[in-house]
């Protein structure tokens, strides 16, 4: 019975849906970012809260405060992490190198995103500089960004809801407020398949490079 249950549990795990909710709110100098991951109909819940994102005044860099919470299990204390410009640039370089080492990475990502469903997309903003002309220009740019994001999501993912987008201009005073909520769903099996494809094509790329080096060495001899 145990042996027979193993493939059943594996299939159940592959078909299990994962729900991720991204919440970001900015109000003047107060920022908060919260990412919540749910599985098993909400019985398993993992939340990462980033209540503080600010620029370090003593040295160039960004200070991020975050806290991790597992539903009914544990909750970590507030941790502060500092990222300097060199570390941020290094992270971008590593991401670029990773993309270059995986053959057809964009195809793998697009296939995975085609299985991702977006059930909630909300982006509300209130913008103002105190000057009517400047505020109007910024509001126009804001609408372009929001419609562009909605178009990208509907192109690469399955958009199951009508996006709620709004911008309230403030012509009398300087205001900078925004709230962004996005809820996505996908099956764990699709994420695992995408991961296996990345590993497969990464190794294939290394093997091609190794055979190319060996061929060049043999030709030199």
Coordinates of N, CA and C in Angstrom, one line a residue:
X1 N 0.8 -1.2 0.0 CA 0.0 0.0 0.0 C 0.9 1.3 0.0
X2 N 2.0 1.2 0.8 CA 2.9 2.4 0.8 C 3.5 2.6 -0.6
X3 N 3.9 1.5 -1.2 CA 4.5 1.7 -2.6 C 3.5 2.2 -3.6
X4 N 2.2 1.8 -3.4 CA 1.2 2.2 -4.3 C 0.8 3.7 -4.1
X5 N 1.0 4.1 -2.9 CA 0.6 5.5 -2.5 C 1.6 6.5 -3.0
X6 N 2.9 6.1 -3.2 CA 3.9 7.0 -3.6 C 3.6 7.7 -4.9
X7 N 3.3 7.0 -6.0 CA 2.9 7.7 -7.3 C 1.7 8.5 -7.2
X8 N 0.7 8.1 -6.3 CA -0.5 8.9 -6.2 C -0.2 10.2 -5.5
X9 N 0.6 10.2 -4.4 CA 1.1 11.4 -3.8 C 1.9 12.3 -4.7
X10 N 2.7 11.7 -5.5 CA 3.5 12.5 -6.4 C 2.6 13.2 -7.5
X11 N 1.6 12.5 -8.0 CA 0.7 13.1 -9.0 C -0.1 14.2 -8.3
X12 N -0.5 14.0 -7.0 CA -1.2 15.0 -6.3 C -0.4 16.2 -6.1
X13 N 0.9 16.0 -5.7 CA 1.8 17.1 -5.5 C 2.0 17.9 -6.8
X14 N 2.2 17.2 -7.9 CA 2.4 17.9 -9.2 C 1.2 18.7 -9.6
X15 N 0.0 18.2 -9.3 CA -1.3 18.9 -9.7 C -1.7 20.0 -8.7
X16 N -1.0 20.0 -7.6 CA -1.4 21.0 -6.6 C -1.2 22.4 -7.0
X17 N -2.1 23.3 -6.8 CA -2.0 24.7 -7.2 C -1.3 25.5 -6.1
X18 N -0.5 26.5 -6.6 CA 0.2 27.4 -5.7 C -0.4 28.8 -6.0
X19 N -0.7 29.5 -5.0 CA -1.2 30.9 -5.1 C -0.3 31.9 -4.5
X20 N 0.1 32.9 -5.3 CA 1.0 33.9 -4.8 C 0.3 35.3 -5.0
X21 N 0.3 36.0 -3.9 CA -0.3 37.4 -3.8 C 0.8 38.4 -3.6
X22 N 1.0 39.3 -4.4 CA 2.0 40.4 -4.3 C 1.2 41.7 -3.9
X23 N 1.6 42.3 -2.8 CA 1.0 43.5 -2.3 C 2.1 44.5 -2.1
X24 N 1.9 45.7 -2.7 CA 2.9 46.8 -2.5 C 2.1 48.1 -2.3
X25 N 2.5 48.8 -1.3 CA 1.9 50.1 -1.0 C 2.9 51.1 -0.7
X26 N 2.8 52.3 -1.3 CA 3.7 53.4 -1.1 C 2.8 54.6 -0.8
X27 N 3.1 55.3 0.3 CA 2.4 56.5 0.7 C 3.4 57.5 1.3
X28 N 3.7 58.4 0.4 CA 4.8 59.4 0.8 C 6.1 58.7 1.1
X29 N 6.5 58.7 2.4 CA 7.8 58.1 2.8 C 7.6 56.7 3.4
X30 N 6.4 56.2 3.4 CA 6.0 54.9 4.0 C 5.8 53.8 2.9
X31 N 6.7 52.8 2.9 CA 6.6 51.7 1.9 C 6.3 50.4 2.6
X32 N 5.6 49.5 1.9 CA 5.4 48.2 2.4 C 5.2 47.2 1.2
X33 N 5.9 46.1 1.3 CA 5.8 45.1 0.3 C 5.5 43.7 1.0
X34 N 4.5 43.0 0.6 CA 4.1 41.7 1.2 C 3.9 40.7 0.1
X35 N 4.6 39.6 0.2 CA 4.4 38.5 -0.7 C 3.9 37.2 0.0
X36 N 2.7 36.8 -0.3 CA 2.1 35.6 0.4 C 2.0 34.5 -0.5
X37 N 2.4 33.3 -0.1 CA 2.3 32.1 -0.9 C 1.4 31.1 -0.2
X38 N 0.4 30.6 -0.9 CA -0.6 29.6 -0.3 C -0.6 28.3 -1.1
X39 N -0.8 27.3 -0.3 CA -1.0 25.9 -1.0 C -2.0 25.1 -0.1
X40 N -2.5 24.1 -0.7 CA -3.5 23.2 0.0 C -4.7 24.0 0.5
X41 N -5.2 24.8 -0.4 CA -6.4 25.6 -0.1 C -6.2 26.6 1.1
X42 N -5.0 27.1 1.2 CA -4.7 28.0 2.2 C -4.3 27.5 3.6
X43 N -4.2 26.1 3.7 CA -3.7 25.5 4.9 C -2.3 25.8 5.1
X44 N -1.5 25.8 4.0 CA -0.1 26.2 4.1 C 0.1 27.6 3.6
X45 N 0.6 28.4 4.4 CA 0.8 29.9 4.0 C 2.1 30.4 4.5
X46 N 2.8 31.0 3.6 CA 4.1 31.5 3.9 C 4.2 33.0 3.4
X47 N 4.5 33.9 4.3 CA 4.5 35.3 4.0 C 5.8 36.0 4.3
X48 N 6.2 36.8 3.4 CA 7.4 37.6 3.5 C 7.0 39.1 3.5
X49 N 7.2 39.8 4.6 CA 6.9 41.2 4.7 C 8.1 42.1 4.7
X50 N 8.0 43.1 3.8 CA 9.1 44.1 3.7 C 8.5 45.4 4.0
X51 N 8.5 45.8 5.3 CA 7.8 47.0 5.7 C 8.6 48.3 5.5
X52 N 9.9 48.2 5.2 CA 10.8 49.3 5.1 C 11.8 49.2 3.9
X53 N 11.8 50.1 3.0 CA 12.7 50.2 2.0 C 13.2 51.7 1.9
X54 N 14.5 51.9 2.2 CA 14.9 53.3 2.2 C 16.4 53.4 1.8
X55 N 16.8 54.6 1.4 CA 18.2 54.8 1.0 C 19.0 55.1 2.3
X56 N 20.2 54.4 2.4 CA 21.1 54.6 3.5 C 21.7 56.0 3.3
X57 N 21.7 56.8 4.4 CA 22.2 58.2 4.3 C 23.7 58.1 4.6
X58 N 24.2 57.1 5.4 CA 25.6 57.1 5.7 C 26.5 56.7 4.6
X59 N 26.1 55.7 3.8 CA 26.9 55.2 2.7 C 25.9 54.8 1.5
X60 N 26.4 54.9 0.3 CA 25.5 54.5 -0.8 C 24.9 53.1 -0.7
X61 N 23.6 53.0 -0.8 CA 23.0 51.7 -0.7 C 21.6 51.8 -0.3
X62 N 20.9 50.6 -0.3 CA 19.5 50.5 0.1 C 19.4 49.6 1.3
X63 N 18.6 50.0 2.2 CA 18.3 49.2 3.4 C 16.9 48.6 3.3
X64 N 16.8 47.3 3.4 CA 15.5 46.6 3.3 C 15.3 45.8 4.6
X65 N 14.2 46.1 5.3 CA 13.8 45.4 6.5 C 12.7 44.3 6.1
X66 N 12.8 43.1 6.5 CA 11.9 42.1 6.1 C 11.6 41.1 7.2
X67 N 10.5 40.4 7.2 CA 10.1 39.5 8.2 C 9.4 38.3 7.5
X68 N 9.7 37.1 7.9 CA 9.1 35.9 7.3 C 8.1 35.3 8.3
X69 N 7.0 34.8 7.8 CA 5.9 34.2 8.7 C 5.4 33.0 8.0
X70 N 5.4 31.9 8.8 CA 4.7 30.6 8.3 C 3.5 30.5 9.2
X71 N 2.3 30.3 8.5 CA 1.0 30.3 9.2 C 1.0 29.2 10.3
X72 N 0.7 29.7 11.5 CA 0.5 28.8 12.7 C 1.7 28.0 13.0
X73 N 2.9 28.4 12.5 CA 4.1 27.6 12.8 C 5.2 28.5 13.4
X74 N 5.6 29.6 12.7 CA 6.7 30.4 13.2 C 6.6 31.8 12.6
X75 N 7.3 32.7 13.3 CA 7.4 34.1 12.8 C 8.8 34.6 13.2
X76 N 9.6 35.0 12.2 CA 10.9 35.5 12.5 C 10.9 37.0 12.9
X77 N 11.9 37.4 13.5 CA 12.1 38.8 13.9 C 12.4 39.7 12.7
X78 N 12.3 41.0 12.9 CA 12.6 41.9 11.8 C 14.1 41.9 11.5
X79 N 14.4 41.6 10.2 CA 15.8 41.6 9.8 C 16.0 42.7 8.8
X80 N 17.2 43.3 9.0 CA 17.6 44.4 8.1 C 18.8 44.0 7.2
X81 N 18.6 44.2 6.0 CA 19.7 43.8 5.0 C 20.0 45.1 4.2
X82 N 21.3 45.3 4.0 CA 21.8 46.4 3.2 C 22.4 46.0 1.9
X83 N 22.0 46.6 0.8 CA 22.6 46.3 -0.5 C 23.3 47.6 -1.0
X84 N 24.5 47.4 -1.3 CA 25.3 48.6 -1.9 C 25.2 48.5 -3.4
X85 N 25.5 49.5 -4.1 CA 25.5 49.5 -5.6 C 26.3 48.4 -6.2
X86 N 27.4 48.1 -5.7 CA 28.2 47.0 -6.2 C 27.5 45.7 -6.2
X87 N 26.9 45.4 -5.1 CA 26.1 44.1 -4.9 C 24.9 44.1 -5.9
X88 N 24.3 45.2 -6.1 CA 23.1 45.3 -7.0 C 23.6 45.0 -8.4
X89 N 24.7 45.7 -8.8 CA 25.2 45.5 -10.2 C 25.6 44.0 -10.4
X90 N 26.3 43.5 -9.3 CA 26.7 42.1 -9.4 C 25.5 41.1 -9.6
X91 N 24.4 41.4 -8.9 CA 23.2 40.6 -9.1 C 22.7 40.6 -10.5
X92 N 22.7 41.8 -11.1 CA 22.2 42.0 -12.5 C 23.2 41.2 -13.4
X93 N 24.5 41.2 -13.2 CA 25.4 40.5 -14.0 C 25.2 39.0 -13.9
X94 N 25.0 38.5 -12.7 CA 24.7 37.1 -12.5 C 23.5 36.7 -13.2
X95 N 22.4 37.5 -13.2 CA 21.2 37.2 -13.9 C 21.4 37.1 -15.4
X96 N 22.2 38.0 -15.9 CA 22.5 38.1 -17.3 C 23.3 36.8 -17.7
X97 N 24.3 36.5 -16.9 CA 25.1 35.3 -17.2 C 24.3 34.0 -17.2
X98 N 23.3 33.9 -16.2 CA 22.4 32.8 -16.1 C 21.6 32.7 -17.4
X99 N 21.1 33.8 -17.9 CA 20.2 33.8 -19.1 C 21.0 33.4 -20.3
X100 N 22.3 33.8 -20.3 CA 23.2 33.4 -21.5 C 23.6 31.9 -21.5
X101 N 23.6 31.3 -20.3 CA 24.0 29.9 -20.2 C 22.9 28.9 -20.4
X102 N 21.6 29.4 -20.5 CA 20.5 28.5 -20.7 C 20.0 28.7 -22.1
X103 N 20.0 27.6 -22.9 CA 19.6 27.7 -24.3 C 18.1 27.9 -24.4
X104 N 17.6 28.9 -25.2 CA 16.2 29.2 -25.4 C 15.5 29.4 -24.0
X105 N 16.1 30.2 -23.2 CA 15.5 30.4 -21.9 C 14.1 31.2 -22.0
X106 N 14.1 32.1 -23.0 CA 12.8 32.8 -23.2 C 11.7 31.9 -23.6
X107 N 12.0 30.8 -24.4 CA 10.9 29.9 -24.7 C 10.4 29.1 -23.5
X108 N 11.4 28.7 -22.6 CA 11.0 28.0 -21.4 C 10.1 28.9 -20.5
X109 N 10.5 30.2 -20.4 CA 9.8 31.1 -19.5 C 8.4 31.3 -20.1
X110 N 8.3 31.5 -21.4 CA 7.0 31.8 -22.0 C 6.1 30.6 -21.9
X111 N 6.6 29.4 -22.0 CA 5.7 28.2 -21.8 C 5.2 28.1 -20.4
X112 N 6.1 28.4 -19.4 CA 5.6 28.4 -18.0 C 4.6 29.5 -17.8
X113 N 4.8 30.7 -18.3 CA 3.9 31.8 -18.0 C 2.5 31.5 -18.7
X114 N 2.5 30.7 -19.7 CA 1.2 30.4 -20.4 C 0.3 29.6 -19.5
X115 N 0.9 29.0 -18.4 CA 0.2 28.2 -17.5 C -0.2 29.0 -16.2
X116 N 0.3 30.2 -16.2 CA 0.0 31.1 -15.0 C -1.3 31.8 -15.2
X117 N -2.2 31.8 -14.2 CA -3.4 32.5 -14.2 C -3.4 33.7 -13.3
X118 N -3.9 34.8 -13.8 CA -3.9 36.1 -12.9 C -5.4 36.3 -12.6
X119 N -5.7 36.2 -11.3 CA -7.1 36.3 -10.9 C -7.4 37.7 -10.2
X120 N -6.4 38.5 -10.0 CA -6.6 39.8 -9.5 C -5.5 40.7 -9.9
X121 N -5.8 41.9 -10.4 CA -4.8 42.9 -10.8 C -5.4 44.2 -10.5
X122 N -4.8 44.9 -9.5 CA -5.3 46.2 -9.0 C -4.1 47.1 -8.8
X123 N -4.2 48.3 -9.4 CA -3.1 49.3 -9.3 C -3.7 50.7 -9.2
X124 N -3.7 51.2 -8.0 CA -4.3 52.5 -7.8 C -3.2 53.5 -7.4
X125 N -3.3 54.7 -7.9 CA -2.2 55.7 -7.7 C -2.9 57.1 -7.5
X126 N -2.2 57.9 -6.7 CA -2.5 59.3 -6.5 C -1.2 60.1 -6.7
X127 N -1.2 60.9 -7.7 CA 0.1 61.6 -8.1 C -0.2 63.1 -8.2
X128 N 0.8 63.9 -7.8 CA 0.7 65.3 -7.9 C 2.0 66.0 -7.5
X129 N 2.3 67.1 -8.2 CA 3.5 67.8 -8.0 C 3.2 69.2 -7.5
X130 N 1.9 69.6 -7.5 CA 1.6 71.0 -7.2 C 1.5 71.9 -8.4
X131 N 2.0 71.4 -9.5 CA 1.9 72.2 -10.8 C 1.1 71.4 -11.7
X132 N 0.1 72.1 -12.3 CA -0.9 71.4 -13.2 C -0.2 70.8 -14.4
X133 N 0.7 71.5 -15.1 CA 1.3 71.0 -16.3 C 2.1 69.7 -16.0
X134 N 3.0 69.8 -14.9 CA 3.8 68.7 -14.6 C 3.0 67.5 -14.1
X135 N 1.9 67.8 -13.4 CA 1.1 66.7 -12.9 C 0.4 66.0 -14.1
X136 N -0.1 66.8 -15.1 CA -0.7 66.2 -16.3 C 0.3 65.3 -17.0
X137 N 1.5 65.7 -17.2 CA 2.5 64.9 -17.9 C 2.8 63.6 -17.2
X138 N 3.0 63.7 -15.8 CA 3.3 62.5 -15.0 C 2.1 61.5 -15.1
X139 N 0.9 62.1 -15.0 CA -0.3 61.2 -15.1 C -0.4 60.5 -16.4
X140 N 0.0 61.2 -17.5 CA 0.0 60.5 -18.8 C 1.0 59.4 -18.9
X141 N 2.2 59.6 -18.3 CA 3.2 58.6 -18.2 C 2.8 57.4 -17.4
X142 N 2.1 57.7 -16.3 CA 1.6 56.7 -15.4 C 0.6 55.8 -16.1
X143 N -0.4 56.4 -16.8 CA -1.3 55.6 -17.6 C -0.7 54.7 -18.6
X144 N 0.4 55.2 -19.3 CA 1.1 54.4 -20.2 C 1.8 53.2 -19.6
X145 N 2.4 53.4 -18.4 CA 3.0 52.3 -17.7 C 1.9 51.2 -17.3
X146 N 0.8 51.7 -16.8 CA -0.2 50.7 -16.3 C -0.8 49.9 -17.4
X147 N -1.2 50.6 -18.5 CA -1.7 49.9 -19.7 C -0.7 49.0 -20.3
X148 N 0.6 49.4 -20.3 CA 1.6 48.5 -20.8 C 1.8 47.3 -20.0
X149 N 1.8 47.4 -18.6 CA 1.8 46.2 -17.8 C 0.7 45.3 -18.0
X150 N -0.5 45.8 -18.1 CA -1.7 45.0 -18.3 C -1.6 44.3 -19.6
X151 N -1.1 45.0 -20.6 CA -1.0 44.3 -22.0 C 0.0 43.2 -21.9
X152 N 1.2 43.4 -21.2 CA 2.2 42.3 -21.1 C 1.6 41.1 -20.4
X153 N 0.9 41.3 -19.3 CA 0.3 40.2 -18.5 C -0.7 39.5 -19.3
X154 N -1.6 40.2 -20.1 CA -2.6 39.5 -20.9 C -2.0 38.8 -22.1
X155 N -0.8 39.2 -22.5 CA -0.1 38.5 -23.6 C 0.6 37.3 -23.2
X156 N 1.3 37.3 -22.1 CA 2.1 36.1 -21.7 C 1.4 35.2 -20.6
X157 N 0.4 35.7 -19.9 CA -0.3 34.9 -18.9 C -1.8 34.9 -19.3
X158 N -2.5 34.1 -18.5 CA -4.0 34.0 -18.7 C -4.6 34.9 -17.7
X159 N -5.1 36.0 -18.2 CA -5.8 37.0 -17.4 C -7.2 36.7 -17.2
X160 N -7.6 36.3 -16.0 CA -8.9 35.8 -15.6 C -9.9 36.9 -15.1
X161 N -9.4 38.1 -15.0 CA -10.2 39.2 -14.4 C -9.9 40.5 -15.2
X162 N -10.8 41.4 -15.0 CA -10.6 42.8 -15.6 C -9.7 43.6 -14.7
X163 N -8.6 44.1 -15.2 CA -7.7 44.9 -14.3 C -8.4 46.2 -13.8
X164 N -8.1 46.5 -12.6 CA -8.7 47.7 -12.0 C -7.5 48.7 -11.9
X165 N -7.5 49.7 -12.8 CA -6.4 50.7 -12.9 C -7.0 52.1 -12.7
X166 N -6.3 52.9 -11.8 CA -6.8 54.2 -11.6 C -5.7 55.1 -11.2
X167 N -5.8 56.4 -11.6 CA -4.8 57.4 -11.2 C -5.6 58.7 -10.9
X168 N -5.4 59.1 -9.7 CA -6.1 60.4 -9.2 C -5.0 61.5 -9.2
X169 N -5.2 62.5 -10.1 CA -4.2 63.6 -10.1 C -4.5 64.6 -8.9
X170 N -3.4 65.1 -8.4 CA -3.5 66.1 -7.3 C -2.8 67.4 -7.9
X171 N -3.6 68.4 -8.2 CA -3.0 69.6 -8.8 C -2.7 70.6 -7.7
X172 N -3.1 70.5 -6.5 CA -2.9 71.5 -5.5 C -1.7 71.2 -4.6
X173 N -1.3 70.0 -4.4 CA -0.1 69.7 -3.6 C 0.6 68.5 -4.1
X174 N 1.9 68.3 -3.6 CA 2.7 67.2 -4.0 C 2.3 66.0 -3.3
X175 N 1.9 65.0 -4.0 CA 1.5 63.7 -3.5 C 2.1 62.5 -4.3
X176 N 2.5 61.5 -3.6 CA 3.0 60.3 -4.2 C 2.5 59.1 -3.4
X177 N 1.4 58.5 -3.9 CA 0.8 57.3 -3.3 C 0.4 56.3 -4.3
X178 N 0.6 55.0 -4.0 CA 0.2 54.0 -5.0 C 0.0 52.7 -4.2
X179 N -0.9 51.8 -4.7 CA -1.2 50.5 -4.1 C -1.3 49.5 -5.3
X180 N -0.6 48.4 -5.2 CA -0.5 47.4 -6.2 C -0.8 46.1 -5.6
X181 N -1.8 45.3 -6.2 CA -2.1 44.0 -5.8 C -2.2 43.1 -7.0
X182 N -1.5 42.0 -6.9 CA -1.6 41.0 -8.0 C -1.6 39.6 -7.4
X183 N -2.6 38.8 -7.9 CA -2.7 37.4 -7.4 C -2.6 36.5 -8.6
X184 N -1.7 35.5 -8.5 CA -1.4 34.6 -9.6 C -1.5 33.2 -9.0
X185 N -1.9 32.2 -10.0 CA -2.0 30.8 -9.6 C -1.3 30.0 -10.7
X186 N -0.7 28.9 -10.3 CA -0.1 27.9 -11.2 C 0.1 26.6 -10.5
X187 N 0.2 25.6 -11.2 CA 0.4 24.2 -10.6 C 1.9 24.0 -10.4
X188 N 2.2 23.3 -9.3 CA 3.6 23.0 -9.0 C 4.3 22.2 -10.1
X189 N 3.5 21.3 -10.7 CA 4.1 20.5 -11.8 C 4.6 21.3 -12.9
X190 N 3.9 22.4 -13.3 CA 4.4 23.2 -14.4 C 5.7 24.0 -14.0
X191 N 5.8 24.4 -12.7 CA 7.1 25.0 -12.3 C 8.2 24.0 -12.3
X192 N 7.9 22.8 -11.8 CA 9.0 21.7 -11.8 C 9.4 21.4 -13.2
X193 N 8.5 21.3 -14.2 CA 8.9 21.0 -15.6 C 9.8 22.1 -16.1
X194 N 9.4 23.4 -15.8 CA 10.2 24.5 -16.3 C 11.6 24.4 -15.7
X195 N 11.7 24.1 -14.4 CA 13.0 23.9 -13.7 C 13.8 22.8 -14.4
X196 N 13.2 21.7 -14.7 CA 13.9 20.6 -15.3 C 14.4 20.9 -16.7
X197 N 13.6 21.7 -17.4 CA 14.0 22.2 -18.7 C 15.2 23.1 -18.7
X198 N 15.3 23.9 -17.6 CA 16.4 24.8 -17.5 C 17.7 24.0 -17.2
X199 N 17.5 23.0 -16.3 CA 18.7 22.2 -16.0 C 19.1 21.4 -17.2
X200 N 18.2 20.9 -18.0 CA 18.5 20.1 -19.2 C 19.3 21.0 -20.2
X201 N 18.7 22.1 -20.5 CA 19.4 23.0 -21.5 C 20.6 23.6 -21.0
X202 N 20.8 23.8 -19.7 CA 22.0 24.3 -19.1 C 23.1 23.3 -19.3
X203 N 22.8 22.0 -19.0 CA 23.8 21.0 -19.2 C 24.2 20.8 -20.7
X204 N 23.1 20.8 -21.5 CA 23.4 20.7 -22.9 C 24.3 21.8 -23.5
X205 N 24.1 23.0 -22.9 CA 25.0 24.1 -23.4 C 26.4 23.8 -22.9
X206 N 26.6 23.3 -21.7 CA 28.0 23.0 -21.2 C 28.6 21.9 -22.0
X207 N 27.8 20.9 -22.4 CA 28.3 19.8 -23.2 C 28.7 20.3 -24.6
X208 N 27.9 21.2 -25.2 CA 28.3 21.7 -26.5 C 29.6 22.5 -26.4
X209 N 29.7 23.3 -25.4 CA 31.0 24.0 -25.2 C 32.2 23.1 -25.0
X210 N 32.0 22.0 -24.2 CA 33.1 21.1 -24.0 C 33.5 20.4 -25.3
X211 N 32.5 20.0 -26.1 CA 32.8 19.3 -27.3 C 33.5 20.3 -28.3
X212 N 33.1 21.5 -28.3 CA 33.7 22.5 -29.1 C 35.2 22.7 -28.7
X213 N 35.5 22.8 -27.4 CA 36.9 23.0 -27.0 C 37.7 21.7 -27.3
X214 N 37.1 20.5 -27.1 CA 37.9 19.3 -27.5 C 38.2 19.2 -29.0
X215 N 37.2 19.6 -29.8 CA 37.4 19.6 -31.2 C 38.5 20.6 -31.7
X216 N 38.5 21.8 -31.0 CA 39.5 22.7 -31.4 C 40.9 22.3 -30.9
X217 N 41.0 21.5 -29.8 CA 42.2 21.0 -29.3 C 42.8 19.9 -30.2
X218 N 41.9 19.0 -30.7 CA 42.3 18.0 -31.6 C 42.8 18.5 -32.9
X219 N 42.1 19.6 -33.4 CA 42.5 20.1 -34.7 C 43.9 20.8 -34.6
X220 N 44.2 21.4 -33.4 CA 45.5 22.0 -33.2 C 46.6 21.0 -33.2
X221 N 46.3 19.8 -32.7 CA 47.3 18.7 -32.7 C 47.4 18.1 -34.1

